[in-house]
CSV table of C-alpha atoms in Angstrom, one decimal:
chain,number,residue,atom,x,y,z
A,1,MET,CA,58.5,93.3,-3.1
A,2,SER,CA,60.4,91.4,-5.9
A,3,VAL,CA,58.8,89.9,-8.9
A,4,TYR,CA,59.4,86.2,-8.5
A,5,PRO,CA,60.3,83.9,-11.4
A,6,ASP,CA,58.1,80.9,-12.2
A,7,LYS,CA,60.7,78.7,-10.5
A,8,LEU,CA,62.8,79.9,-7.6
A,9,PRO,CA,66.0,77.9,-6.5
A,10,ILE,CA,66.4,78.3,-2.8
A,11,VAL,CA,69.9,79.4,-1.7
A,12,PRO,CA,70.8,77.6,1.5
A,13,PHE,CA,72.0,79.3,4.7
A,14,ALA,CA,75.8,78.7,5.0
A,15,ARG,CA,75.6,79.7,8.6
A,16,PRO,CA,73.0,79.7,11.4
A,17,VAL,CA,70.4,82.4,10.9
A,18,ARG,CA,70.7,85.5,13.0
A,19,GLY,CA,68.4,88.5,12.8
A,20,SER,CA,64.9,89.7,13.3
A,21,VAL,CA,61.7,89.8,11.3
A,22,THR,CA,58.5,91.8,11.6
A,23,LEU,CA,55.5,89.6,10.9
A,24,PRO,CA,52.8,90.7,8.5
A,25,GLY,CA,49.3,91.2,10.1
A,26,SER,CA,47.2,88.2,10.5
A,27,LYS,CA,45.0,87.4,7.5
A,28,SER,CA,42.4,85.7,9.7
A,29,ILE,CA,42.1,88.7,11.9
A,30,THR,CA,42.3,91.3,9.1
A,31,ASN,CA,39.4,89.8,7.2
A,32,ARG,CA,37.3,89.2,10.3
A,33,ALA,CA,37.9,92.8,11.3
A,34,LEU,CA,36.9,94.1,7.9
A,35,ILE,CA,33.5,92.4,8.2
A,36,LEU,CA,33.0,93.4,11.8
A,37,ALA,CA,33.9,97.0,11.2
A,38,ALA,CA,31.5,97.1,8.2
A,39,LEU,CA,28.8,95.8,10.5
A,40,GLY,CA,29.4,98.5,13.1
A,41,THR,CA,28.0,102.0,13.3
A,42,LYS,CA,31.2,104.0,13.4
A,43,GLU,CA,34.3,104.5,11.3
A,44,VAL,CA,37.0,102.1,12.4
A,45,THR,CA,40.7,102.3,11.5
A,46,LEU,CA,42.5,98.9,11.4
A,47,THR,CA,46.2,99.3,12.2
A,48,GLY,CA,48.9,96.7,11.3
A,49,ALA,CA,46.6,95.4,8.7
A,50,LEU,CA,47.7,92.7,6.2
A,51,PHE,CA,47.8,93.7,2.5
A,52,SER,CA,47.8,90.5,0.5
A,53,ARG,CA,45.7,88.8,-2.2
A,54,ASP,CA,43.1,87.6,0.3
A,55,THR,CA,42.6,90.8,2.1
A,56,ARG,CA,42.6,92.8,-1.1
A,57,ILE,CA,39.8,90.5,-2.3
A,58,MET,CA,37.8,91.3,0.8
A,59,VAL,CA,38.4,95.1,0.5
A,60,ALA,CA,37.4,95.0,-3.2
A,61,ALA,CA,34.2,93.1,-2.4
A,62,LEU,CA,33.2,95.5,0.4
A,63,VAL,CA,33.7,98.4,-2.0
A,64,LYS,CA,31.5,96.7,-4.6
A,65,LEU,CA,28.8,96.3,-1.9
A,66,GLY,CA,28.9,100.1,-1.3
A,67,PHE,CA,31.1,100.5,1.7
A,68,LYS,CA,33.6,103.3,2.0
A,69,VAL,CA,37.0,101.8,2.5
A,70,VAL,CA,40.2,103.8,2.5
A,71,THR,CA,43.5,101.9,2.5
A,72,ASP,CA,47.1,103.1,3.2
A,73,GLU,CA,49.5,100.2,2.4
A,74,LYS,CA,52.6,102.2,3.5
A,75,ALA,CA,51.0,102.9,6.9
A,76,LEU,CA,49.4,99.4,7.1
A,77,THR,CA,46.0,100.9,7.8
A,78,ILE,CA,42.5,100.4,6.5
A,79,ARG,CA,39.7,102.8,7.4
A,80,ILE,CA,36.1,101.5,6.9
A,81,GLU,CA,32.8,103.2,7.6
A,82,GLY,CA,30.3,100.9,9.4
A,83,ARG,CA,26.7,100.8,8.2
A,84,GLY,CA,25.1,99.0,11.2
A,85,GLY,CA,24.2,95.8,9.4
A,86,GLU,CA,23.0,97.5,6.1
A,87,ILE,CA,24.3,96.2,2.8
A,88,PRO,CA,24.1,99.3,0.6
A,89,VAL,CA,24.2,97.7,-2.9
A,90,ARG,CA,21.4,95.5,-3.9
A,91,GLU,CA,23.0,93.5,-6.7
A,92,ALA,CA,26.7,92.9,-7.3
A,93,ARG,CA,29.2,90.4,-8.7
A,94,ILE,CA,31.7,89.2,-6.1
A,95,GLU,CA,34.9,87.5,-7.0
A,96,VAL,CA,36.5,85.6,-4.1
A,97,GLY,CA,39.5,84.1,-5.8
A,98,ASN,CA,40.7,81.3,-3.6
A,99,ALA,CA,40.2,83.2,-0.3
A,100,GLY,CA,38.2,81.0,2.0
A,101,THR,CA,37.6,83.7,4.6
A,102,ALA,CA,36.2,86.1,1.9
A,103,ALA,CA,34.1,83.4,0.3
A,104,ARG,CA,32.4,82.2,3.5
A,105,PHE,CA,32.2,85.5,5.4
A,106,LEU,CA,30.8,87.5,2.5
A,107,THR,CA,28.2,84.8,1.7
A,108,ALA,CA,26.6,85.2,5.2
A,109,PHE,CA,27.3,88.9,5.3
A,110,VAL,CA,25.2,89.8,2.2
A,111,CYS,CA,22.2,87.8,3.6
A,112,LEU,CA,21.5,90.7,5.9
A,113,ARG,CA,20.0,92.5,2.8
A,114,PRO,CA,16.3,91.6,2.5
A,115,ASP,CA,16.2,91.8,-1.3
A,116,GLY,CA,19.7,91.2,-2.5
A,117,ILE,CA,21.0,89.5,-5.7
A,118,TYR,CA,24.7,88.5,-5.5
A,119,HIS,CA,26.6,86.6,-8.1
A,120,PHE,CA,29.6,84.8,-6.5
A,121,ASP,CA,32.5,83.1,-8.2
A,122,GLY,CA,36.1,82.2,-7.5
A,123,ASP,CA,39.2,80.4,-8.8
A,124,GLU,CA,39.0,76.9,-10.0
A,125,ALA,CA,40.3,75.7,-6.7
A,126,MET,CA,37.5,77.5,-4.8
A,127,ARG,CA,34.9,75.7,-6.9
A,128,ARG,CA,36.0,72.5,-5.1
A,129,ARG,CA,36.0,74.0,-1.6
A,130,PRO,CA,33.1,73.6,0.9
A,131,ILE,CA,30.3,76.2,0.9
A,132,GLY,CA,27.2,74.0,0.6
A,133,ALA,CA,26.6,73.5,4.3
A,134,LEU,CA,26.6,77.3,4.8
A,135,LEU,CA,24.2,77.8,1.9
A,136,ALA,CA,21.9,75.2,3.4
A,137,ALA,CA,21.9,77.0,6.8
A,138,LEU,CA,21.2,80.3,5.1
A,139,ALA,CA,18.4,78.7,3.1
A,140,SER,CA,16.6,78.1,6.4
A,141,GLN,CA,16.7,81.9,6.8
A,142,GLY,CA,15.1,82.5,3.4
A,143,ALA,CA,18.2,82.8,1.2
A,144,ARG,CA,18.2,81.0,-2.2
A,145,ALA,CA,21.3,79.9,-4.0
A,146,SER,CA,21.4,78.7,-7.6
A,147,ASP,CA,24.0,76.0,-6.8
A,148,SER,CA,25.6,74.4,-3.8
A,149,ARG,CA,29.1,75.3,-4.9
A,150,PHE,CA,30.8,78.2,-6.7
A,151,PRO,CA,29.8,79.8,-9.0
A,152,PHE,CA,26.3,80.6,-7.7
A,153,THR,CA,23.8,83.4,-7.5
A,154,LEU,CA,22.4,84.1,-4.0
A,155,ARG,CA,19.0,85.8,-3.5
A,156,THR,CA,18.8,87.1,0.0
A,157,ALA,CA,15.9,87.7,2.3
A,158,GLY,CA,17.4,89.2,5.4
A,159,LEU,CA,18.1,87.1,8.6
A,160,PRO,CA,14.8,86.6,10.5
A,161,GLY,CA,16.7,84.6,13.2
A,162,GLY,CA,15.7,81.5,15.1
A,163,ALA,CA,17.3,78.1,15.0
A,164,VAL,CA,19.8,77.4,12.2
A,165,GLN,CA,21.4,74.0,11.8
A,166,LEU,CA,24.9,73.9,10.4
A,167,ASP,CA,27.5,71.2,9.6
A,168,ALA,CA,30.8,72.9,10.2
A,169,SER,CA,32.9,69.7,10.0
A,170,GLU,CA,34.7,70.7,6.8
A,171,SER,CA,35.6,74.2,7.8
A,172,SER,CA,35.3,76.4,10.9
A,173,GLN,CA,34.9,79.4,8.7
A,174,LEU,CA,31.3,78.3,8.0
A,175,LEU,CA,30.5,78.7,11.7
A,176,SER,CA,32.5,81.9,12.0
A,177,ALA,CA,30.5,83.4,9.1
A,178,LEU,CA,27.2,82.9,10.9
A,179,LEU,CA,28.6,84.1,14.3
A,180,MET,CA,29.6,87.4,12.8
A,181,VAL,CA,26.2,88.3,11.3
A,182,ALA,CA,24.1,86.7,14.1
A,183,PRO,CA,23.9,89.9,16.2
A,184,HIS,CA,22.2,91.7,13.3
A,185,ALA,CA,19.4,89.1,12.7
A,186,ARG,CA,15.9,90.5,13.4
A,187,SER,CA,15.6,88.0,16.3
A,188,PRO,CA,18.3,85.9,18.1
A,189,LEU,CA,20.0,83.5,15.7
A,190,ASP,CA,20.6,80.1,17.4
A,191,VAL,CA,23.3,78.2,15.5
A,192,GLN,CA,22.9,74.5,16.2
A,193,LEU,CA,25.9,72.3,15.1
A,194,THR,CA,25.0,68.9,13.5
A,195,GLY,CA,28.5,67.5,13.8
A,196,PRO,CA,32.0,68.2,15.1
A,197,THR,CA,33.8,71.5,14.3
A,198,VAL,CA,37.4,71.6,13.2
A,199,SER,CA,39.9,74.3,14.1
A,200,ARG,CA,38.0,75.4,17.2
A,201,PRO,CA,40.5,78.2,18.1
A,202,PHE,CA,39.4,80.1,15.0
A,203,VAL,CA,35.8,79.9,16.2
A,204,GLU,CA,37.0,81.2,19.6
A,205,MET,CA,38.9,84.0,17.7
A,206,THR,CA,35.6,85.0,16.0
A,207,SER,CA,33.6,85.0,19.2
A,208,ARG,CA,36.1,87.2,21.0
A,209,MET,CA,36.4,89.6,18.0
A,210,VAL,CA,32.6,89.9,17.9
A,211,ALA,CA,32.6,90.9,21.5
A,212,GLN,CA,35.5,93.4,20.9
A,213,PHE,CA,33.7,95.1,18.1
A,214,ALA,CA,30.4,95.2,20.0
A,215,ALA,CA,32.2,97.9,22.1
A,216,GLN,CA,32.4,100.0,19.0
A,217,PRO,CA,36.1,100.8,18.8
A,218,THR,CA,37.4,103.5,16.5
A,219,GLU,CA,40.8,101.9,16.2
A,220,TYR,CA,41.6,98.2,16.2
A,221,ALA,CA,45.2,96.7,16.1
A,222,ILE,CA,45.8,93.5,14.1
A,223,GLU,CA,48.1,90.9,15.6
A,224,GLY,CA,51.1,89.7,13.7
A,225,ASP,CA,50.4,86.4,11.8
A,226,ALA,CA,51.1,83.4,14.1
A,227,THR,CA,50.9,81.0,11.2
A,228,ALA,CA,53.6,83.0,9.4
A,229,ALA,CA,55.7,82.9,12.5
A,230,SER,CA,55.8,79.1,12.3
A,231,TYR,CA,58.2,79.4,9.3
A,232,PHE,CA,60.7,81.2,11.3
A,233,ALA,CA,60.5,78.7,14.1
A,234,GLU,CA,61.1,76.1,11.4
A,235,LEU,CA,64.1,78.2,10.0
A,236,ALA,CA,65.7,78.3,13.5
A,237,VAL,CA,65.6,74.5,13.6
A,238,VAL,CA,66.8,74.0,10.0
A,239,THR,CA,69.8,76.3,10.3
A,240,HIS,CA,70.6,75.9,14.1
A,241,GLY,CA,70.1,79.6,14.5
A,242,ALA,CA,68.0,82.2,16.2
A,243,VAL,CA,65.4,84.7,15.0
A,244,GLU,CA,63.6,87.6,16.8
A,245,VAL,CA,60.0,87.5,15.6
A,246,ARG,CA,58.4,90.9,16.1
A,247,GLY,CA,54.7,91.3,16.3
A,248,LEU,CA,53.9,87.8,17.6
A,249,ASN,CA,51.5,87.8,20.5
A,250,LEU,CA,52.4,84.8,22.7
A,251,SER,CA,50.4,86.0,25.7
A,252,ALA,CA,47.5,84.3,27.3
A,253,ASP,CA,45.0,86.7,25.6
A,254,ALA,CA,46.4,86.1,22.1
A,255,LEU,CA,43.6,85.6,19.5
A,256,GLN,CA,45.4,83.1,17.3
A,257,GLY,CA,45.4,79.4,18.1
A,258,ASP,CA,48.4,78.8,15.8
A,259,ILE,CA,50.8,80.0,18.5
A,260,GLU,CA,50.3,76.4,19.7
A,261,PHE,CA,52.9,75.4,17.0
A,262,TYR,CA,55.5,77.4,19.0
A,263,ARG,CA,54.5,75.8,22.2
A,264,LEU,CA,54.6,72.3,20.7
A,265,LEU,CA,58.1,72.7,19.3
A,266,ALA,CA,59.3,74.2,22.6
A,267,ALA,CA,57.7,71.5,24.7
A,268,ARG,CA,59.3,68.8,22.5
A,269,GLY,CA,62.8,70.5,22.7
A,270,LEU,CA,63.1,71.5,19.1
A,271,ILE,CA,63.2,75.2,19.9
A,272,ARG,CA,63.8,77.6,22.8
A,273,SER,CA,61.3,80.5,22.8
A,274,HIS,CA,61.6,83.6,24.9
A,275,HIS,CA,59.7,86.9,24.5
A,276,GLY,CA,59.3,86.5,20.8
A,277,SER,CA,62.8,85.2,20.1
A,278,VAL,CA,63.1,81.6,18.8
A,279,ALA,CA,66.3,79.6,18.7
A,280,GLY,CA,66.9,76.1,17.3
A,281,SER,CA,67.7,73.5,20.1
A,282,LEU,CA,70.1,70.6,20.1
A,283,SER,CA,67.2,68.2,20.2
A,284,ARG,CA,66.1,66.8,16.8
A,285,GLN,CA,63.7,64.1,17.8
A,286,GLY,CA,60.7,63.4,15.6
A,287,LEU,CA,57.3,63.8,17.3
A,288,ILE,CA,53.7,62.8,17.3
A,289,ALA,CA,51.0,65.4,17.6
A,290,ASN,CA,47.4,66.2,16.7
A,291,PHE,CA,47.2,69.4,14.6
A,292,ASN,CA,43.4,69.6,14.4
A,293,ASP,CA,43.3,72.9,16.3
A,294,PHE,CA,46.2,74.6,14.5
A,295,SER,CA,46.2,72.7,11.2
A,296,ASP,CA,47.6,75.6,9.0
A,297,THR,CA,50.9,75.0,10.6
A,298,PHE,CA,51.1,71.2,10.0
A,299,LEU,CA,53.0,71.8,6.7
A,300,SER,CA,55.8,73.6,8.6
A,301,LEU,CA,56.4,70.5,10.7
A,302,ALA,CA,56.0,68.1,7.7
A,303,ALA,CA,58.6,70.0,5.7
A,304,LEU,CA,60.9,69.9,8.7
A,305,ALA,CA,60.4,66.2,9.3
A,306,PRO,CA,63.2,65.0,6.9
A,307,LEU,CA,65.8,66.7,9.1
A,308,LEU,CA,64.6,65.1,12.4
A,309,ASP,CA,65.8,62.0,14.1
A,310,GLY,CA,63.1,59.4,13.9
A,311,PRO,CA,59.6,59.4,12.5
A,312,THR,CA,57.1,62.3,12.8
A,313,LYS,CA,53.3,61.6,12.9
A,314,ILE,CA,50.9,64.5,12.2
A,315,ALA,CA,47.2,63.7,12.9
A,316,GLY,CA,43.9,65.6,12.9
A,317,ILE,CA,44.4,67.0,9.4
A,318,ALA,CA,41.7,65.3,7.3
A,319,HIS,CA,39.8,68.6,6.9
A,320,THR,CA,42.9,70.2,5.2
A,321,ARG,CA,42.2,68.0,2.2
A,322,LYS,CA,39.5,70.6,1.3
A,323,GLN,CA,41.5,73.8,1.7
A,324,GLU,CA,43.5,75.6,-1.0
A,325,THR,CA,44.4,72.1,-2.3
A,326,ASP,CA,44.4,68.6,-0.8
A,327,ARG,CA,47.2,69.4,1.6
A,328,VAL,CA,47.6,65.9,3.0
A,329,ALA,CA,48.0,64.3,-0.4
A,330,GLY,CA,50.1,67.1,-1.8
A,331,MET,CA,52.5,67.0,1.2
A,332,ALA,CA,52.8,63.3,0.8
A,333,ARG,CA,53.6,63.6,-2.9
A,334,GLU,CA,56.3,66.2,-2.4
A,335,LEU,CA,58.0,64.4,0.5
A,336,LEU,CA,58.1,61.2,-1.6
A,337,LYS,CA,59.8,63.1,-4.4
A,338,LEU,CA,62.4,64.2,-1.8
A,339,GLY,CA,63.1,60.6,-1.0
A,340,GLN,CA,61.2,60.3,2.3
A,341,HIS,CA,59.2,57.3,3.4
A,342,VAL,CA,55.6,58.6,3.9
A,343,ILE,CA,52.6,56.7,5.3
A,344,GLU,CA,49.4,58.6,4.3
A,345,THR,CA,46.0,58.0,5.9
A,346,GLU,CA,42.8,60.0,5.6
A,347,ASP,CA,43.6,62.0,8.7
A,348,ALA,CA,47.3,61.7,9.2
A,349,LEU,CA,50.8,61.7,7.7
A,350,GLU,CA,53.7,59.6,9.2
A,351,ILE,CA,57.1,60.7,7.9
A,352,HIS,CA,60.2,58.5,8.2
A,353,PRO,CA,63.4,60.5,7.4
A,354,ARG,CA,65.5,59.3,4.6
A,355,PRO,CA,68.5,61.0,2.8
A,356,LEU,CA,67.1,64.0,0.9
A,357,VAL,CA,67.1,63.8,-2.9
A,358,PRO,CA,68.6,67.0,-4.4
A,359,GLY,CA,67.5,68.6,-7.7
A,360,ILE,CA,63.8,68.5,-6.8
A,361,GLU,CA,61.2,71.0,-8.0
A,362,ILE,CA,58.5,71.4,-5.4
A,363,GLU,CA,55.0,71.7,-6.8
A,364,THR,CA,53.0,74.3,-4.7
A,365,TYR,CA,49.5,73.6,-6.1
A,366,HIS,CA,48.9,77.4,-5.9
A,367,ASP,CA,49.1,77.0,-2.2
A,368,HIS,CA,51.1,79.6,-0.2
A,369,ARG,CA,51.8,77.2,2.6
A,370,PHE,CA,53.6,74.7,0.4
A,371,ALA,CA,55.8,77.5,-1.0
A,372,MET,CA,56.8,78.8,2.4
A,373,SER,CA,57.2,75.6,4.3
A,374,PHE,CA,59.4,73.9,1.6
A,375,GLY,CA,61.2,77.2,1.0
A,376,ILE,CA,62.4,76.9,4.6
A,377,LEU,CA,63.5,73.3,4.1
A,378,GLY,CA,65.5,74.5,1.1
A,379,CYS,CA,67.5,76.7,3.5
A,380,HIS,CA,69.2,73.5,4.8
A,381,ASP,CA,72.7,73.4,3.4
A,382,LEU,CA,72.4,69.9,2.0
A,383,HIS,CA,75.7,69.9,0.1
A,384,GLY,CA,77.6,71.8,2.7
A,385,ASP,CA,78.8,74.5,0.2
A,386,GLY,CA,75.8,76.7,-0.2
A,387,ARG,CA,74.6,75.3,-3.5
A,388,PRO,CA,70.9,75.3,-4.1
A,389,TRP,CA,69.4,71.9,-4.2
A,390,LEU,CA,65.6,72.6,-4.0
A,391,THR,CA,63.4,74.7,-6.3
A,392,ILE,CA,60.0,76.2,-5.5
A,393,LYS,CA,57.5,76.4,-8.4
A,394,ASP,CA,55.2,79.4,-8.5
A,395,PRO,CA,56.7,81.2,-5.5
A,396,ALA,CA,54.4,84.1,-6.1
A,397,CYS,CA,51.5,82.1,-4.6
A,398,CYS,CA,52.7,83.3,-1.2
A,399,THR,CA,51.2,86.7,-2.0
A,400,LYS,CA,48.0,85.2,-0.7
A,401,THR,CA,49.1,86.0,2.9
A,402,PHE,CA,52.8,86.9,2.9
A,403,PRO,CA,53.9,88.9,-0.2
A,404,ALA,CA,57.4,89.7,1.0
A,405,PHE,CA,58.2,86.2,2.3
A,406,PHE,CA,61.1,85.2,-0.1
A,407,ASP,CA,62.6,88.7,0.0
A,408,LEU,CA,62.6,88.5,3.8
A,409,LEU,CA,64.2,85.1,3.7
A,410,GLU,CA,66.9,86.3,1.4
A,411,SER,CA,67.6,89.3,3.7
A,412,LEU,CA,68.0,86.9,6.7
A,413,ARG,CA,70.4,84.7,4.6
A,414,THR,CA,72.6,87.7,3.7
A,415,GLY,CA,72.4,89.3,7.0
A,416,SER,CA,70.8,92.5,5.6
A,417,VAL,CA,68.1,92.7,8.3
A,418,ASP,CA,68.7,93.5,12.0
């Protein structure tokens, strides 16, 4: 992987994209699988695992907690020894960076220890992200946190079970965290929701994976990242080309709800998708859609919207204001800089295409999805002569989930991949 500069000018594609890419493993699945494997009673090998900032944070935390974890980045495998719900180390400092899955999952995970003391902290952005509702739910199980946000010290008392009330309206990860540890409570843990839950497909992913690991597998294959696949669907539209996306599970039994992005673009005529290959279509109509169930991909459509014919309205995204950054406000700001007419509400963005303004530096807010979605927009040959017209600030933030993204994009541009 290249070392990226602080500011990366994007070189446009002078011709339609042609080639194939192999997706990295899903971050959402990898980090759930790490927790579930650690909760099991056997040694499990994860294949096709993602190695990125977020998954390295999870691995490092499990090692600090006393778990034996062996990684092989070249082979994309992680081997972890399950301890049957035991947390070996009584006291530890756990750094979660800005990894939401690590932050929420580990907070519930360590509560299985009846006498633990765990000091949690994260990046500045993590200190603004939701965790209080999960800590409140765990308090009903006897856990005591020194604060309702990061940093905090958590004193654990095991999970006696019984009814637990949870407000998961700000993040589905809060509910997923409890679902993964529930089978290891001393008596059945009954999670009662006090409000709506966003991103329901991620909760379904968790429930299905809990059932899969209950069968005690010794090997578990990680699906390719469906959210990452959205960028290559976007690229096919931007460049009027075609990409074979390897590792994407589009079948009915796929774990990842973000494959709905593919289905949406295909249904609206923006792409043609067949057996993992995606091609840009002649249709360029803007669209209206609710992204609540697959909101990680809304930035891909928002960045594409300036190239569409007519307005695009993206709804169901209020909860993304409390993710790596306020994604709704950030996307509105960057599109306005690019000359677009944007109507922002609490839960939606409406984007009316206007001529793109060249020479813009895109602020990424330390958020990988800003870097990648706008990186694809920069592949549009605005001047018609291959001159860069858009620059991505802090491109290295994409190491959170897709470390090789810009290298792979350049390989597609130059035709040096199959």
